[in-house]
Coordinates of C-alpha atoms in Angstrom, one line a residue:
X1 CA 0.0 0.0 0.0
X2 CA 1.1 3.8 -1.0
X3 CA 1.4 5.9 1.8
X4 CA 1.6 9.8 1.5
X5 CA 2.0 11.9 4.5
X6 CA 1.3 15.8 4.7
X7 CA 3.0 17.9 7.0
X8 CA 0.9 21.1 8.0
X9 CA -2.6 20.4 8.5
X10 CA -3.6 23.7 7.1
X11 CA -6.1 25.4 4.4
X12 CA -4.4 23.1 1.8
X13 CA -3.4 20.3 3.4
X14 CA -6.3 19.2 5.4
X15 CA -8.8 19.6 2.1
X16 CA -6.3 17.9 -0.5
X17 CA -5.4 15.2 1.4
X18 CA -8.6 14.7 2.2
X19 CA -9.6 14.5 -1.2
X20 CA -7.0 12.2 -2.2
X21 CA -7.9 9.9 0.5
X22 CA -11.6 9.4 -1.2
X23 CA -10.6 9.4 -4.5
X24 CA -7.3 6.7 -3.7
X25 CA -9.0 4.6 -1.1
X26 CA -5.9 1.8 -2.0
X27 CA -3.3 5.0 -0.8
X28 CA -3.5 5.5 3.3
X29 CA -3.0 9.0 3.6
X30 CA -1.9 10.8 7.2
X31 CA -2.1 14.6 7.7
X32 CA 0.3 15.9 10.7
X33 CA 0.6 19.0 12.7
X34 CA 2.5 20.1 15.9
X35 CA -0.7 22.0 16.9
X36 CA -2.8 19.2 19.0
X37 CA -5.9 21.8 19.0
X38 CA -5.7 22.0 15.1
X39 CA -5.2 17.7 14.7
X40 CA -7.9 17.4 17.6
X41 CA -10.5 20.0 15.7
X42 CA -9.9 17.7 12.5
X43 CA -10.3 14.4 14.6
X44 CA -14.0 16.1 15.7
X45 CA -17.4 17.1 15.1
X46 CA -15.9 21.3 14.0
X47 CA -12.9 20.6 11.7
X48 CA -10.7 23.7 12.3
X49 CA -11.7 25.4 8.7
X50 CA -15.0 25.7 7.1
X51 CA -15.3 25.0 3.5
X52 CA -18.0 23.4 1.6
X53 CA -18.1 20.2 1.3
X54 CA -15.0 19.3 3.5
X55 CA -17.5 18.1 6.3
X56 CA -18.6 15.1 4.3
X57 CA -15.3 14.2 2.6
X58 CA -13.7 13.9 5.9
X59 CA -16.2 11.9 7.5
X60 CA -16.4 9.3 4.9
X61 CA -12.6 8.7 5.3
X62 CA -11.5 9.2 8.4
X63 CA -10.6 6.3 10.2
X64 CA -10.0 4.4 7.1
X65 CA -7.6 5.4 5.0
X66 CA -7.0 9.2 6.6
X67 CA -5.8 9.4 9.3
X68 CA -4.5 13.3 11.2
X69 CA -2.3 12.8 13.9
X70 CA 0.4 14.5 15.9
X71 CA 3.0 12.2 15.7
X72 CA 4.8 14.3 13.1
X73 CA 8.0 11.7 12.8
X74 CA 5.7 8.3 12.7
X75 CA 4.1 9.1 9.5
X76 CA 7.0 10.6 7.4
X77 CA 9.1 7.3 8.8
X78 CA 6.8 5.2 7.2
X79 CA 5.2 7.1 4.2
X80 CA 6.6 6.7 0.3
X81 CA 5.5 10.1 -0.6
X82 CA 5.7 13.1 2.1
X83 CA 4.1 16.3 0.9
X84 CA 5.5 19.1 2.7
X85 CA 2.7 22.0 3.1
X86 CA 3.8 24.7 5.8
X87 CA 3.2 28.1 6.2
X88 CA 5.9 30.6 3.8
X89 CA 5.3 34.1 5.4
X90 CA 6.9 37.0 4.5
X91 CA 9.7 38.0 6.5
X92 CA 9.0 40.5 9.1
X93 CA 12.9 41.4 9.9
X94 CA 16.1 40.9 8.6
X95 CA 16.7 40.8 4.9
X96 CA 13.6 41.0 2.4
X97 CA 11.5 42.1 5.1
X98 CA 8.5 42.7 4.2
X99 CA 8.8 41.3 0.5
X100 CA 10.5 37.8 1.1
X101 CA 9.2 34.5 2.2
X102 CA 10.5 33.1 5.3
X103 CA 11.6 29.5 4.9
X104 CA 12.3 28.4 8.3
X105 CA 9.5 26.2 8.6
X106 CA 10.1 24.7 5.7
X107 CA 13.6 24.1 6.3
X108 CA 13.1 22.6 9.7
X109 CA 10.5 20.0 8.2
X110 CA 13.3 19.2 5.7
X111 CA 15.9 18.5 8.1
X112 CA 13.5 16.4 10.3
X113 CA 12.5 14.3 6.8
X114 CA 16.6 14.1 6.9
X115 CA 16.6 13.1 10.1
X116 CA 13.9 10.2 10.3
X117 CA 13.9 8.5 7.2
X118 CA 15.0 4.9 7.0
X119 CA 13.9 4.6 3.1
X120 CA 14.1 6.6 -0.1
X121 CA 11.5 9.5 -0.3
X122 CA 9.4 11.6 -2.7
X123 CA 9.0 15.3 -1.2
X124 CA 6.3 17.1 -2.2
X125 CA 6.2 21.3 -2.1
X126 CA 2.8 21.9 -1.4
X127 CA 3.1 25.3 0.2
X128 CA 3.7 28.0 -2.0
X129 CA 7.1 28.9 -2.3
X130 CA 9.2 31.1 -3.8
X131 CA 11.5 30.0 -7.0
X132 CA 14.4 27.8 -6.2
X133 CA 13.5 26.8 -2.9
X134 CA 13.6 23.1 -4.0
X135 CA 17.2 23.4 -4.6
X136 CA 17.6 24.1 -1.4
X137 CA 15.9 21.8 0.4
X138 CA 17.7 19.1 -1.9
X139 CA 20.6 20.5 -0.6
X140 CA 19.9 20.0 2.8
X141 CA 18.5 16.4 2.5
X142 CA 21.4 15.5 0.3
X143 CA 23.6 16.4 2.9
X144 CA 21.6 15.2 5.7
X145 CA 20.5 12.1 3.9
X146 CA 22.7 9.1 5.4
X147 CA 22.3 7.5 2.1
X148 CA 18.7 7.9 1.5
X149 CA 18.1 9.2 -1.8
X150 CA 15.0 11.9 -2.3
X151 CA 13.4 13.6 -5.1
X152 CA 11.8 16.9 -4.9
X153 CA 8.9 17.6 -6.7
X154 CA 7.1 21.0 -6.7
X155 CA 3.5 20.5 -7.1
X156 CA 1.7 23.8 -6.3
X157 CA -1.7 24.2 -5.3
X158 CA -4.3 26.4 -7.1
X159 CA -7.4 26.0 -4.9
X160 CA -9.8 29.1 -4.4
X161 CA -11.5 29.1 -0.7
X162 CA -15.0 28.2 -0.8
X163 CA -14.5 25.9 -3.5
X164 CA -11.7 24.2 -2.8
X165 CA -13.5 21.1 -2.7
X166 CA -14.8 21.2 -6.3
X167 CA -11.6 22.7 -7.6
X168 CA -10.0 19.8 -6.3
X169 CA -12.5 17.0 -7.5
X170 CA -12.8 18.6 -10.7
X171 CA -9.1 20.8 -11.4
X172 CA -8.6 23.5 -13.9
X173 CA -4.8 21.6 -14.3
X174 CA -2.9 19.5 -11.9
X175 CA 1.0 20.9 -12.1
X176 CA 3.9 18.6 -11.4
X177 CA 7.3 20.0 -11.8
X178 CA 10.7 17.7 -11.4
X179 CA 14.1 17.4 -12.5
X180 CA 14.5 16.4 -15.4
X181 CA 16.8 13.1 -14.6
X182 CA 16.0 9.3 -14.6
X183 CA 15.1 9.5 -10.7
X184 CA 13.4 12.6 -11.5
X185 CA 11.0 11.3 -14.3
X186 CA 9.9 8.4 -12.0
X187 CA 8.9 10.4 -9.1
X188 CA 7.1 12.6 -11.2
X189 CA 5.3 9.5 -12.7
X190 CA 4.6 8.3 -9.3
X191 CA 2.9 11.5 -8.2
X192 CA 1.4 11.3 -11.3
X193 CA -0.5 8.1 -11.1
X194 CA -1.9 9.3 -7.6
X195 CA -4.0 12.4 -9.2
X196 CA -4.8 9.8 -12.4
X197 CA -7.2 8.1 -10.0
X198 CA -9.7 11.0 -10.9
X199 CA -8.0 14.0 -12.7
X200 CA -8.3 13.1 -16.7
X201 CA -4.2 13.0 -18.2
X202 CA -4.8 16.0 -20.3
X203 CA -5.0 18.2 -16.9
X204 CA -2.0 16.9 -15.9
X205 CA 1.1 19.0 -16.5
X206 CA 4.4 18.2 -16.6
X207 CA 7.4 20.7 -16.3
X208 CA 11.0 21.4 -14.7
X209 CA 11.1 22.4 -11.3
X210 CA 11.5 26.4 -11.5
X211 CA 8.6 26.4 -13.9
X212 CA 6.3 24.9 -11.4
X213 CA 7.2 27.3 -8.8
X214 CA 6.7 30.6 -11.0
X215 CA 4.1 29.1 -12.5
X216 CA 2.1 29.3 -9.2
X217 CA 3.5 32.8 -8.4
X218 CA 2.5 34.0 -12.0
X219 CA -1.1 32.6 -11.6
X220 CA -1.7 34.6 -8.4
X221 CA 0.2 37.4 -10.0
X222 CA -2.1 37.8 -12.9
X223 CA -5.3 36.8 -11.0
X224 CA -4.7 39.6 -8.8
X225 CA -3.8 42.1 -11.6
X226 CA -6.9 41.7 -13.2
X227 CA -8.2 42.4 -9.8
X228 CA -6.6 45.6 -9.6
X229 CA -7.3 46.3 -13.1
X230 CA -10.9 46.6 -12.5
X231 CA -10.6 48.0 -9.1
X232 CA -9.0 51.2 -11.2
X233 CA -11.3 51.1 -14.0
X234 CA -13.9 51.4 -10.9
X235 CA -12.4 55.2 -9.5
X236 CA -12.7 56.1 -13.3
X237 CA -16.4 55.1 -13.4
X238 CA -17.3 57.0 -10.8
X239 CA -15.4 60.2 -11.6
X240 CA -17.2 59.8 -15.1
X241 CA -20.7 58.8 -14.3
X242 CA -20.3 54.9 -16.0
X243 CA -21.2 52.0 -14.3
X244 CA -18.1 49.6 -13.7
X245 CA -20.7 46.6 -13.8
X246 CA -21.4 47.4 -17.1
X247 CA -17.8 47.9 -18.1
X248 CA -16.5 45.2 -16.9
X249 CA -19.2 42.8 -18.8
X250 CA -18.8 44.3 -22.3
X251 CA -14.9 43.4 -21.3
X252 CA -15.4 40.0 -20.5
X253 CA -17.7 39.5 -23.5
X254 CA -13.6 39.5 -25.4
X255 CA -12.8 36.1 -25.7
X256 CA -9.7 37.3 -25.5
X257 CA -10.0 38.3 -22.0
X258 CA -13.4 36.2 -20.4
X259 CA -15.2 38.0 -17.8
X260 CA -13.5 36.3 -14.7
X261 CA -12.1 38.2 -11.7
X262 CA -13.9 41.1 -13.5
X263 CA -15.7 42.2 -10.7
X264 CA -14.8 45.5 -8.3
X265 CA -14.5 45.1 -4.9
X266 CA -13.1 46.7 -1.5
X267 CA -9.8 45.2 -2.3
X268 CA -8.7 41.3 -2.6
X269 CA -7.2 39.5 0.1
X270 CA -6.9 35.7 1.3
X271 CA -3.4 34.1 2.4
X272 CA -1.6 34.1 -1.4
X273 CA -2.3 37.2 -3.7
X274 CA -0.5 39.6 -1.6
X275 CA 2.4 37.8 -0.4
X276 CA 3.0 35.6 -4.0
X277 CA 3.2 39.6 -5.3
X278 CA 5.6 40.7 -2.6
X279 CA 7.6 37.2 -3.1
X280 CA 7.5 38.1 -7.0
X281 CA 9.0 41.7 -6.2
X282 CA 11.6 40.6 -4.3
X283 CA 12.9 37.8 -6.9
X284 CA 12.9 40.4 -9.9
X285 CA 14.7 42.4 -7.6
X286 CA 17.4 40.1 -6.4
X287 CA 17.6 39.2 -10.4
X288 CA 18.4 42.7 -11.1
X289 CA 15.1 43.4 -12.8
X290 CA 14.0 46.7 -11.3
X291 CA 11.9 47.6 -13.7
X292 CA 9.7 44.1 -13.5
X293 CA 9.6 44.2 -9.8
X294 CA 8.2 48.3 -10.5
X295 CA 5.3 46.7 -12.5
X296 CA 4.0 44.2 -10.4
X297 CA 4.2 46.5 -7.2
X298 CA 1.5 49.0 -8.8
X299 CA -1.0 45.5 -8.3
X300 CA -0.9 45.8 -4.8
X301 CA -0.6 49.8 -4.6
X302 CA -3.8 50.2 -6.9
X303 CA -5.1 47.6 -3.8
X304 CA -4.2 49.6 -1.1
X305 CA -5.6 52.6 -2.6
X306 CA -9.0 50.3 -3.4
X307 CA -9.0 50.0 0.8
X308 CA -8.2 53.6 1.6
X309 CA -10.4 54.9 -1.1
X310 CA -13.4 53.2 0.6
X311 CA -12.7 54.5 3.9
X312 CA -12.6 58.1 2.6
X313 CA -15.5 57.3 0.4
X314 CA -17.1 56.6 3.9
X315 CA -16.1 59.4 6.0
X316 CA -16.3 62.2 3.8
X317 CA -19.8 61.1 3.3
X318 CA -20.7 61.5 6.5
X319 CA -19.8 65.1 7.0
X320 CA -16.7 64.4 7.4
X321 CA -16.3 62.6 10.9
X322 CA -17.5 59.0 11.5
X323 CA -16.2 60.0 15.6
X324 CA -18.7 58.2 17.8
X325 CA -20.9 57.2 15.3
X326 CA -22.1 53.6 15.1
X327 CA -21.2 52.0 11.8
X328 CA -22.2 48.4 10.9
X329 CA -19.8 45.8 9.2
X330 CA -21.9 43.2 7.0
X331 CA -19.0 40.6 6.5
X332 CA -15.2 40.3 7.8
X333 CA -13.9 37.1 5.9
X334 CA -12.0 38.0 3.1
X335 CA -14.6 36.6 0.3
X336 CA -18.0 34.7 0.8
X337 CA -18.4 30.5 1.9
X338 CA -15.0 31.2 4.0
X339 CA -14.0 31.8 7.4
X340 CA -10.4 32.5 6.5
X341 CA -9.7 36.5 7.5
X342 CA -5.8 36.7 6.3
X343 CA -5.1 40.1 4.5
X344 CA -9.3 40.3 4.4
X345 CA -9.5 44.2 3.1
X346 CA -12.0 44.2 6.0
X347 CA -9.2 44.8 8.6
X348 CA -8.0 48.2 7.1
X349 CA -11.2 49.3 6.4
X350 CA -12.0 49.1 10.0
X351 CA -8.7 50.0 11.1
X352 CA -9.5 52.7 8.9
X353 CA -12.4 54.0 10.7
X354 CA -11.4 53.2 14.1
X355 CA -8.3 55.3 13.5
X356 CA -11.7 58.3 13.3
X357 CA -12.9 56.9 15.9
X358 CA -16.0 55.7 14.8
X359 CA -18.0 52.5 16.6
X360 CA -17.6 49.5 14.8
X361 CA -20.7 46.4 15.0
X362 CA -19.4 43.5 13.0
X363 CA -21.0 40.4 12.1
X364 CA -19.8 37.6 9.8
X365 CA -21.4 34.5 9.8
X366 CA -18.3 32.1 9.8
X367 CA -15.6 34.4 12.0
X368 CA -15.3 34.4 15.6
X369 CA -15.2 37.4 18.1
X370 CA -12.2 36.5 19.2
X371 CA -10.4 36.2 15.7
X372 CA -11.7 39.8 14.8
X373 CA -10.4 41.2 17.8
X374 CA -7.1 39.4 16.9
X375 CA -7.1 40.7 13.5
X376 CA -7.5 44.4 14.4
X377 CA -4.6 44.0 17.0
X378 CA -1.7 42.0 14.6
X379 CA 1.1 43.8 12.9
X380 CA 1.1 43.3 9.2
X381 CA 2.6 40.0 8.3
X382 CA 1.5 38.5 11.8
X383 CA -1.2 36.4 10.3
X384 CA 1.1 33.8 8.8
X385 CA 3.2 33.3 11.5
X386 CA 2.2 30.3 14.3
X387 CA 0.0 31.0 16.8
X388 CA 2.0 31.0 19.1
X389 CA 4.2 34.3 17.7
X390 CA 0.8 35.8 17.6
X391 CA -0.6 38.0 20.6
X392 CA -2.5 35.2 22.6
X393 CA -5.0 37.2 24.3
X394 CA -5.6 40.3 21.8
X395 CA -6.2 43.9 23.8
X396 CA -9.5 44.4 22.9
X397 CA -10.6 47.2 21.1
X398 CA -13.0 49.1 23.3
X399 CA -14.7 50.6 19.7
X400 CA -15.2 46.4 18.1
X401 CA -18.3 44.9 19.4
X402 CA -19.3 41.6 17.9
X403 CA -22.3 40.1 17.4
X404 CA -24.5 37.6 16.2
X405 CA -26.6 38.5 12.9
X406 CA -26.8 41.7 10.4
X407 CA -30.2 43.3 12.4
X408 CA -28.3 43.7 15.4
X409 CA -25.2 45.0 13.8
X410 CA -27.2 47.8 11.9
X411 CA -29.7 49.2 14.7
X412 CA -29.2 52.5 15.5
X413 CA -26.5 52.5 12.8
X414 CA -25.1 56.1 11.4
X415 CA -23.9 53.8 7.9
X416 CA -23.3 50.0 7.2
X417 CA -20.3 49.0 4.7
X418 CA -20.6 45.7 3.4
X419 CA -17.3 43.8 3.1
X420 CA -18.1 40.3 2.3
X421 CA -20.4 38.7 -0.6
X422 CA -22.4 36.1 2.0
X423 CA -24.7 35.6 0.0
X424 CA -27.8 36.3 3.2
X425 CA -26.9 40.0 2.6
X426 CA -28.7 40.1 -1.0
X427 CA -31.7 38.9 0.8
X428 CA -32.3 41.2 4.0
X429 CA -34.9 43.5 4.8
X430 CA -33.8 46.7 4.2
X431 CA -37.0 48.5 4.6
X432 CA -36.8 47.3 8.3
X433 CA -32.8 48.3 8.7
X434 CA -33.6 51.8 7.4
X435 CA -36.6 51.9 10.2
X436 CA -33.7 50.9 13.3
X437 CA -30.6 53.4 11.9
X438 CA -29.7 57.0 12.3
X439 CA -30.8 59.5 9.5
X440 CA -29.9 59.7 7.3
X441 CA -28.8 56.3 6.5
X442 CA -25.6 55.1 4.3
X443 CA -24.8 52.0 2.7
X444 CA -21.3 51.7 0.9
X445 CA -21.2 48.5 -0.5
X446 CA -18.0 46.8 -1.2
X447 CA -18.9 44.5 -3.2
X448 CA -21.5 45.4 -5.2
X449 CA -24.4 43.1 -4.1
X450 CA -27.3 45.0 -3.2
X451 CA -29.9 46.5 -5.6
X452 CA -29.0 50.5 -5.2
X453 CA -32.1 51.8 -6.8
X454 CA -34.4 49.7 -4.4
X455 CA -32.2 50.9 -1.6
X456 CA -32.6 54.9 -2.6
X457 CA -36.1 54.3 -2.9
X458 CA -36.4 53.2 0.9
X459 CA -34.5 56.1 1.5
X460 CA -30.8 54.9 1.8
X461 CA -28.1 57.7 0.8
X462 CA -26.2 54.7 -1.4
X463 CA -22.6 54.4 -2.4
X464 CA -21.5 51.3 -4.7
X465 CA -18.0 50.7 -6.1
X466 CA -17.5 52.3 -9.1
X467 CA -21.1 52.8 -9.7
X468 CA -22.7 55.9 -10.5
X469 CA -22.5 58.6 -7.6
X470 CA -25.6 59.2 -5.1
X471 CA -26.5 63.3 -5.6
X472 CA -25.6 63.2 -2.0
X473 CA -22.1 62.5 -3.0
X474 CA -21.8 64.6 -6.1
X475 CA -22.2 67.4 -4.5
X476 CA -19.0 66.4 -2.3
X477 CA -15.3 67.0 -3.0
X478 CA -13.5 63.8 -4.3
X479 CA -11.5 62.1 -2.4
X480 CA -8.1 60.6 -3.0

């Protein structure tokens, strides 16, 4: 029997594995984590992530052929294939702060694969990493390796939250990059003939090592571009009176450019855009390509602005000051059908207005109090680091109440800004919101979801992304 073991029990290697597992029932697959909460959550009732579908995917295998455990050295002893899929933040200190990844996880897990393993291995990159990273790690097992032979593979994931489960049953392309030796070709056929079980040949790819690993950074890259893309386009629209909705279809009707990560928003967020960009900068820097790394910085600047934009969107509106005032936050996960908050544009938006002083009332339907607190008190960066490098008990902001569905979090409300997609927000009464705020009554929606004209009618003073403006607004100065 085949047995594959995943180090980090994380956002991609709890739902992958998991899918393997059903789809391989002949491989035994075991997930490992140091964290005992995390491997105890996914041995439960609450698995430690919501996504949907994971539930029943998990529960069908568990026990049988998957198996998450805390006995990190065990599994990698024993297993054929070890996929390696731990956390690659960007550095906080030293140098590339800021822009580089930090491989010290990574390279501990490699020296303990060094240090276990009685028989020859197939490593795995899961995590995203940045270029050349498996030359290292083959660096330190070969000289840790007492004999053992390994073979790298990088074999990136490209799973979007709240679908991961589909993307995985049914995958855009599966991407397995190895050297291009003897021992290399085998391992990569190995791997291979573990995503044949479901994924049709055709998806799956085949390349060198370093194009696997910019291949991942390039996808995010581009995805987020168009993001930004848009996002600009939407500050145009307003300025001009078009409708970036309208826009951005007759765009997308281009074959040549489809009408995918089209829409405006607050800003994007989630654990890879960001930091692939950053990791992206930083390689076309250390390559001597200034000029490269220049381009790809204006994706996350025109983000940035996206965020600040909203928040003076939102204040100026409101004569200027949101002090004191109560304003509600529909939605704190960084896109809908997730709970995962990393680099959600919700936390400098609220940062944002807290830094006027305004009265924040969240609610999200899949984020906890005490993660939002946590959130609004971590340093940049923080996020990706473990838990226990994170402040354990946040300070509470005195101005962040919580609670537990949209009606609460809008009565008596100055303005509500919708952050998040959830899809309950197309559907609420907004004739009986209106009745329970402070007049008059804003809505600046981030994500374009709600139906401004039915929302004026009511009596709503409405701001949409890149729609066009309320009178109310017109008639203000416009704001950087």
């Amino acid at each position: 029997m085949v047995k594959i073991c995943c180090i980090g029990a994380g956002y991609v290697g709890g739902p992958t594995m998991a899918v393997i597992a059903l789809k391989c029932p002949s491989i035994e697959v075991a997930v490992v984590d140091i964290s005992v909460s995390r491997i105890n959550a996914w041995n439960s009732d609450q698995l430690p992530i919501y996504e949907p579908g994971l539930d029943g995917v998990v529960k069908q295998c568990r026990g049988k052929n998957l198996f998450f455990s805390t006995d990190v050295e065990k599994h990698v002893r024993e297993a054929d294939i070890v996929f390696v899929s731990v956390n690659t933040p960007t550095k906080t200190r030293g140098l590339g702060a800021g822009k580089a990844a930090d491989l010290t996880y990574w390279e501990s897990a490699a020296r303990m694969i060094a240090d276990v393993s009685k028989s020859d291995k197939i490593v795995v990159e899961k995590s995203t990493v940045p270029v050349k990273t498996a030359e290292a790690i083959e660096k330190i097992l070969t000289h840790n390796s007492k004999g053992i032979k390994f073979q790298i593979l990088s074999n990136p994931e490209f799973l979007a939250e709240g679908t991961a489960i589909q993307d995985l049953f049914n995958p855009d392309r599966v991407l397995i990059g190895g050297r291009e030796t003897t021992e290399g070709n085998k391992a990569v056929l190995a791997l291979k003939d573990v995503y044949a079980h479901w994924v049709p040949e055709e998806r799956i790819l085949t390349t060198n090592l370093w194009s696997a690993e910019l291949s991942k950074l390039a996808a995010n890259a581009f995805l987020a571009q168009r993001i930004s893309s848009v996002n600009a386009m939407s500050a145009l629209c307003e300025a001009t009176g078009a409708d970036v909705t309208q826009v951005s279809y007759a765009v997308g009707k281009d074959t040549r450019i489809g009408p995918k990560f089209l829409n405006a928003s607050v800003g994007f967020g989630g654990s890879c855009f960001q930091k692939d960009i950053l990791n992206l900068v930083y390689i076309c820097e250390c390559n001597g390509l200034p000029e490269v790394a220049e381009y790809w910085k204006q994706v996350i600047k025109i983000n940035d602005y996206q965020k600040n934009r909203f928040v003076n969107r939102v204040v100026s509106s409101m004569f200027n000051t949101v002090s004191n005032k109560k304003i509600a936050i529909l939605g704190f996960a960084f896109k809908k059908d997730t709970g995962d908050t990393r680099e959600t544009p919700a936390i400098d938006v609220c940062k944002g207005l807290l830094g006027d002083k305004a009265r924040l009332s969240i609610y999200d339907p899949q984020v906890t109090e005490d993660q939002i607190q946590r959130d609004l008190t971590m340093n940049k960066f923080d996020w990706d680091h473990p838990l226990h490098l994170q402040p354990m008990s946040p300070t509470t902001v005195k101005q962040v109440s919580c609670v537990w569905d949209a009606y609460e979090a809008t009565k008596d409300a100055h303005g509500i800004c919708i952050l998040t997609e959830w899809d309950e927000f197309k559907n609420l009464d907004f004739q009986r919101i209106y009745d329970n705020m402070q007049k008059p009554a804003f809505v600046f929606d981030g994500r374009n979801i709600v139906n401004v004209d039915q929302l004026r009618e009511i009596g709503f003073i409405v701001y949409s992304i890149g729609k066009p403006l309320d009178p109310w607004l017109k008639d203000l100065p416009a704001v950087a």
